[in-house]
mmCIF file of C-alpha atoms and ligand atoms in Angstrom:
data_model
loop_
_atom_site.group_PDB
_atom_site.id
_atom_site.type_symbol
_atom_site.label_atom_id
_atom_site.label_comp_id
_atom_site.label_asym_id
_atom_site.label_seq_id
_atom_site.Cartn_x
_atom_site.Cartn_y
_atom_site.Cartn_z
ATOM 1 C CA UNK A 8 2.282 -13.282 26.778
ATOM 2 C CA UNK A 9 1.363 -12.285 23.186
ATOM 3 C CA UNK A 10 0.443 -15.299 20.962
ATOM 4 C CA UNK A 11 2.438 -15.840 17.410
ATOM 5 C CA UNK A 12 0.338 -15.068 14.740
ATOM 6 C CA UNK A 13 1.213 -16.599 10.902
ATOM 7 C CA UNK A 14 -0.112 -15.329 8.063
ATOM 8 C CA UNK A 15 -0.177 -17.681 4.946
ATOM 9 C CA UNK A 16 0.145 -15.098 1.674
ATOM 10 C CA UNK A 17 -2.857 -15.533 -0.839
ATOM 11 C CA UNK A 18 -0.733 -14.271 -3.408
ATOM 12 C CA UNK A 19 2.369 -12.204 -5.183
ATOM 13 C CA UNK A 20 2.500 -8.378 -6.599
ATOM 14 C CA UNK A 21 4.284 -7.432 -9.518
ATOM 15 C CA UNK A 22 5.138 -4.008 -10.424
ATOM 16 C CA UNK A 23 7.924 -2.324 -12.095
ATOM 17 C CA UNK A 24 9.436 -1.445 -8.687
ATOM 18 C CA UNK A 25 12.620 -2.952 -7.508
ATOM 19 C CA UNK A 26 14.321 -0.537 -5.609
ATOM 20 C CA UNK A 27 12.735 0.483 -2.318
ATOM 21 C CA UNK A 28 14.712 4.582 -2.752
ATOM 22 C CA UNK A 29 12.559 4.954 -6.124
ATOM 23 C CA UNK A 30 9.426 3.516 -5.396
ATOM 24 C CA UNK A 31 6.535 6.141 -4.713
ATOM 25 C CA UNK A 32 5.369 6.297 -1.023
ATOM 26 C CA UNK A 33 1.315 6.037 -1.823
ATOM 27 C CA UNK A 34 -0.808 4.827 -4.139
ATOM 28 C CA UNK A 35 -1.573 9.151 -4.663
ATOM 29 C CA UNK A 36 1.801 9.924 -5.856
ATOM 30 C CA UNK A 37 2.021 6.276 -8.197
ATOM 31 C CA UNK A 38 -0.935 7.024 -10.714
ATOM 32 C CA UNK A 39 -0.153 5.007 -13.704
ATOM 33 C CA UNK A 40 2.200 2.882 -12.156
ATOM 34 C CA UNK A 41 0.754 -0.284 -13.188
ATOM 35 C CA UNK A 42 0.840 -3.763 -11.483
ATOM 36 C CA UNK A 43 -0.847 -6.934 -10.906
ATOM 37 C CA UNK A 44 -1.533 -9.611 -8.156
ATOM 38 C CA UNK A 45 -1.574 -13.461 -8.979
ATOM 39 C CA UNK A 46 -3.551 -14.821 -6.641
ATOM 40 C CA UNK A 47 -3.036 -18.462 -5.815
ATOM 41 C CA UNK A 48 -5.735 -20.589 -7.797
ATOM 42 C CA UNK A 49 -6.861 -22.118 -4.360
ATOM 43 C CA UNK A 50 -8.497 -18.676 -3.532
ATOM 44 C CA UNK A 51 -9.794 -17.993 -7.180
ATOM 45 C CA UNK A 52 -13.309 -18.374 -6.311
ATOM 46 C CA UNK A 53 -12.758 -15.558 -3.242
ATOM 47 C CA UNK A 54 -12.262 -13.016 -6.314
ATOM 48 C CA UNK A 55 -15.490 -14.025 -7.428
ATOM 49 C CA UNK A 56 -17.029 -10.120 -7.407
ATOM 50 C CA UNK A 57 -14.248 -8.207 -6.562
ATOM 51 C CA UNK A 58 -14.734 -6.875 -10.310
ATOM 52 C CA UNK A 59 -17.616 -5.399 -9.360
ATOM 53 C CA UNK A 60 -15.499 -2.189 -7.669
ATOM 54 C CA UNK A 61 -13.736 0.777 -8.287
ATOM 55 C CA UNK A 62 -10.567 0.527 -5.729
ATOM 56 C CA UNK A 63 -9.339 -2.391 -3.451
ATOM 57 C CA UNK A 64 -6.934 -2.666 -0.696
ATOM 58 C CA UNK A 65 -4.402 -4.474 -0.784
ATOM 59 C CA UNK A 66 -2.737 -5.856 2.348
ATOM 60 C CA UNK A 67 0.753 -7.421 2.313
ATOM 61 C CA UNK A 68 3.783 -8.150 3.826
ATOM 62 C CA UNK A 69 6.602 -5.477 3.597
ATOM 63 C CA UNK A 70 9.359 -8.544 3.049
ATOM 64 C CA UNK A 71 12.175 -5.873 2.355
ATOM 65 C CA UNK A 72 11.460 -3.663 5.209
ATOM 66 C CA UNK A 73 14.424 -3.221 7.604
ATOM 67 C CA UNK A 74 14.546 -3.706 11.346
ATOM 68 C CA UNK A 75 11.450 -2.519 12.830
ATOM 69 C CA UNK A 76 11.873 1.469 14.698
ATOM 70 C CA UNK A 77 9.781 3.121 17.227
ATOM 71 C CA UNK A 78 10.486 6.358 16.203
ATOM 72 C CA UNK A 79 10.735 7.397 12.633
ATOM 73 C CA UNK A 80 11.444 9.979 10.086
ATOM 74 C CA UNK A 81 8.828 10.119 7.385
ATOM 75 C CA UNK A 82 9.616 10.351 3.956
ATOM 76 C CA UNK A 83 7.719 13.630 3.599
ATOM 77 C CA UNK A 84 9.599 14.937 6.842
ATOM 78 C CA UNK A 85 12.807 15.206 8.484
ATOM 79 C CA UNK A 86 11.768 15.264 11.977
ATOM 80 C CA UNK A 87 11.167 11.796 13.896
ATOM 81 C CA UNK A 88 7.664 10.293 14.699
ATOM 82 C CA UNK A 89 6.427 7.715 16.476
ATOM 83 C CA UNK A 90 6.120 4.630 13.794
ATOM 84 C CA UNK A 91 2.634 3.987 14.527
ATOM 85 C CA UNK A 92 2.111 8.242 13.724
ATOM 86 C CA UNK A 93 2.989 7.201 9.768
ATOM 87 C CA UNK A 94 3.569 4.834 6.837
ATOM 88 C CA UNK A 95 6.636 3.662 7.436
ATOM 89 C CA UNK A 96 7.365 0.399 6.656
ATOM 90 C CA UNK A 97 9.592 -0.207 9.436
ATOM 91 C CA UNK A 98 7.258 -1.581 11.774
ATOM 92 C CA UNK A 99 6.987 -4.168 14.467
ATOM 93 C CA UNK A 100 4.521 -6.034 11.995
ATOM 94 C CA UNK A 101 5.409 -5.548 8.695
ATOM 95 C CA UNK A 102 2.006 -4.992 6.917
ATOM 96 C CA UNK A 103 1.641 -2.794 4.242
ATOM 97 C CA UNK A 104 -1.737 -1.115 2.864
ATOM 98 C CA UNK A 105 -2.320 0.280 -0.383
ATOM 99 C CA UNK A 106 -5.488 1.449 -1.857
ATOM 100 C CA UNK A 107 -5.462 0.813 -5.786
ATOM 101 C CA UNK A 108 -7.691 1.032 -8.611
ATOM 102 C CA UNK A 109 -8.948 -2.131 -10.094
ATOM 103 C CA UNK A 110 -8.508 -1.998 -13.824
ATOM 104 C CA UNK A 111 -10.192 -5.803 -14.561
ATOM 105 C CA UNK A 112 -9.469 -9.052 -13.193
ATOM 106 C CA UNK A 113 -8.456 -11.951 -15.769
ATOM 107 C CA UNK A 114 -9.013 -14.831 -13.599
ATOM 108 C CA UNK A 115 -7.301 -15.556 -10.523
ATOM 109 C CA UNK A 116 -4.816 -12.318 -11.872
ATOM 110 C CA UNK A 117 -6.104 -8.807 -10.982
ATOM 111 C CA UNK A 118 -4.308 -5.872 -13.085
ATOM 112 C CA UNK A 119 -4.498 -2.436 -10.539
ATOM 113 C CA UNK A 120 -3.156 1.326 -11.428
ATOM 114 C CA UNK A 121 -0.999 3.159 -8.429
ATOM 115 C CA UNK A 122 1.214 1.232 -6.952
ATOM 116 C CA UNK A 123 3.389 1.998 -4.479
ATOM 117 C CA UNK A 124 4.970 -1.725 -3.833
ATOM 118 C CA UNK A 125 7.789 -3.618 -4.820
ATOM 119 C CA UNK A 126 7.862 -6.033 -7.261
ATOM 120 C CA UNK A 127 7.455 -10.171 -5.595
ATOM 121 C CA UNK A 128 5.333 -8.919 -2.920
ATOM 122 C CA UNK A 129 3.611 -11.322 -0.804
ATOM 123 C CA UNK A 130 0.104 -10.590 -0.665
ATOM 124 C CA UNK A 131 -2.027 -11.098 2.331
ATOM 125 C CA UNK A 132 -5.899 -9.675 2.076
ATOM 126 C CA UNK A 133 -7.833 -7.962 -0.680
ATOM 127 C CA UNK A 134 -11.060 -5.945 0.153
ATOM 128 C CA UNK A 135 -13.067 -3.853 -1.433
ATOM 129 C CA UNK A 136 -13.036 0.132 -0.346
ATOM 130 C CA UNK A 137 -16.384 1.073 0.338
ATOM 131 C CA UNK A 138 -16.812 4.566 0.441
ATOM 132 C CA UNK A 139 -20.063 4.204 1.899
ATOM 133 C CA UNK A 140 -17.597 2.706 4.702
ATOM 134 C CA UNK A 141 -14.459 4.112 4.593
ATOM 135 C CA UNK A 142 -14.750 7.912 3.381
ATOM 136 C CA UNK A 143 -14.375 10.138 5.883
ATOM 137 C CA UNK A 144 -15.200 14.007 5.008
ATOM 138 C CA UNK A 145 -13.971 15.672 8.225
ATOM 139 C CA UNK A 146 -10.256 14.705 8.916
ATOM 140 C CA UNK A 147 -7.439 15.889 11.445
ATOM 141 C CA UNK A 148 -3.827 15.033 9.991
ATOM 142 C CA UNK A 149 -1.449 15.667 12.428
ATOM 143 C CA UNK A 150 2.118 16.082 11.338
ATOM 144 C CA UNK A 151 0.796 15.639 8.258
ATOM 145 C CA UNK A 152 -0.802 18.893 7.894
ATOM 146 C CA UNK A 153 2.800 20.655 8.598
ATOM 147 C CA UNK A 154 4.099 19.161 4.850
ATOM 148 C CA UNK A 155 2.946 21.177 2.003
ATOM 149 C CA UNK A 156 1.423 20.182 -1.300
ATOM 150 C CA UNK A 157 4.401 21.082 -3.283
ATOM 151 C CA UNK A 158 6.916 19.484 -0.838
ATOM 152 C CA UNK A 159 4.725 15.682 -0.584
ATOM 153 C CA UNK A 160 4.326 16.028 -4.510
ATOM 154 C CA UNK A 161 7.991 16.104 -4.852
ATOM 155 C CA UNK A 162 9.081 13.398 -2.045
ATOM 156 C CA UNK A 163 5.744 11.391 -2.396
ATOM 157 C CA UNK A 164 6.803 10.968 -6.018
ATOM 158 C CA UNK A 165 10.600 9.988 -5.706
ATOM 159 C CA UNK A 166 11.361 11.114 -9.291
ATOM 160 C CA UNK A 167 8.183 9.533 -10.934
ATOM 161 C CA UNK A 168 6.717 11.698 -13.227
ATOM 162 C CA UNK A 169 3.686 10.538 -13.392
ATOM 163 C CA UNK A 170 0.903 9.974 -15.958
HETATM 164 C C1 SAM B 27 5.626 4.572 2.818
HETATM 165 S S1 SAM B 27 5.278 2.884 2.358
HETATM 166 C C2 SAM B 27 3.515 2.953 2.238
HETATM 167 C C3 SAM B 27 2.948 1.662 1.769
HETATM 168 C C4 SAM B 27 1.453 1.571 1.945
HETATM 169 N N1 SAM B 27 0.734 2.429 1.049
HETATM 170 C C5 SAM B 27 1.048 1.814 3.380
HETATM 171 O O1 SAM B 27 0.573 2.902 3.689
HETATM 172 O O2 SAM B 27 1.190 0.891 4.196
HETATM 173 C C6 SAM B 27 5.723 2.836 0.663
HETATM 174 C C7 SAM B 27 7.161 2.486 0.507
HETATM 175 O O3 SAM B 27 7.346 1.180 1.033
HETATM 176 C C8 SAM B 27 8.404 0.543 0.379
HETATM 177 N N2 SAM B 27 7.976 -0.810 0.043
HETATM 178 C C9 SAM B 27 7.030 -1.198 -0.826
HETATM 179 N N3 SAM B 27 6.932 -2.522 -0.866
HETATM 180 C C10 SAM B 27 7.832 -3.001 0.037
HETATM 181 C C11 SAM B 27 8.219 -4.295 0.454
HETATM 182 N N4 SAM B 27 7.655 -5.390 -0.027
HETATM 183 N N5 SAM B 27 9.188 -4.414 1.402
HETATM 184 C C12 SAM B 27 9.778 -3.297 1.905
HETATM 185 N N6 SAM B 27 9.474 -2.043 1.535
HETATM 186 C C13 SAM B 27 8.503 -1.894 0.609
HETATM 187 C C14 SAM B 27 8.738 1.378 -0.858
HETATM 188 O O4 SAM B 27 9.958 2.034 -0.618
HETATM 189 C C15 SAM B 27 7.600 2.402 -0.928
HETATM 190 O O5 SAM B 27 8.071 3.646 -1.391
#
């Protein structure tokens, strides 16, 4: 029997997002899409450093998404894939991750660049991306590697421009 598990949000992300159909689908295709997280002042002193790097993850609750699907069609394809095989948000646990850049922190309010998440966002985690960590040179892509540059540019973007 799996246990409940309840997450308590640390905070709320604005953007300029309000409409899931126009919102880019990664933090790649939303450079210069500004937005900010207010964290709750009783985790102010957790920020304490955070200034110190480049990019962040952001962790949070996909509180639009719809009912949660197995299989899935990407955004970037129009053949179905098993949910836990992409970014969808329609998952069984509705957790969204987003790499941003950290443009400066003004107290418990952090102000990032490429967003790719709707406006009144609960927030759940911040950490810091490490590349030291987290970069990984040599990569297999899957399905992925079937969408072209040209054709993720285009449906990555959903009509943003860009910067
Ligand atoms: C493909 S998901 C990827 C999000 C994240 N970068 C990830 O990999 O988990 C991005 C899309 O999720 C949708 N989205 C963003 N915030 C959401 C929210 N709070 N609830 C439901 N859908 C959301 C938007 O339509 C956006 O285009």
């Amino acid at each position: 029997m799996s246990k409940i598990v309840v997450f308590r949000p640390i905070g709320i992300i604005s953007s300029k997002h309000t409409g899931t159909g126009k919102t880019p689908i990664q933090p790649a295709y939303a450079e210069g899409c500004l937005g900010r997280a207010e964290v709750f002042p009783e985790f102010t002193e957790g920020l304490q450093d955070l200034d110190g790097f480049s990019h962040i993850y952001l962790i949070y609750h996909f509180h639009w998404a719809g009912p949660a699907r197995l299989l899935v069609k990407p955004f970037l394809q129009d053949i179905e894939r098993g949910v836990f095989a992409t970014r969808s948000p329609l998952r069984p646990n509705t957790i969204g991750l987003s790499i941003v850049k950290l443009l400066r922190r003004e107290g418990n309010v952090l102000h990032f660049d490429g967003v790719d998440i709707l406006n009144g966002t609960p927030l759940l985690d911040i950490k810091p991306y490490l590349a030291r960590f987290d970069r990984i040179e040599t990569t297999r892509n899957g399905w992925m590697d079937e969408v072209d540059e040209e054709t993720a540019q285009r449906r990555g973007r959903r009509g943003y421009k860009g910067k």
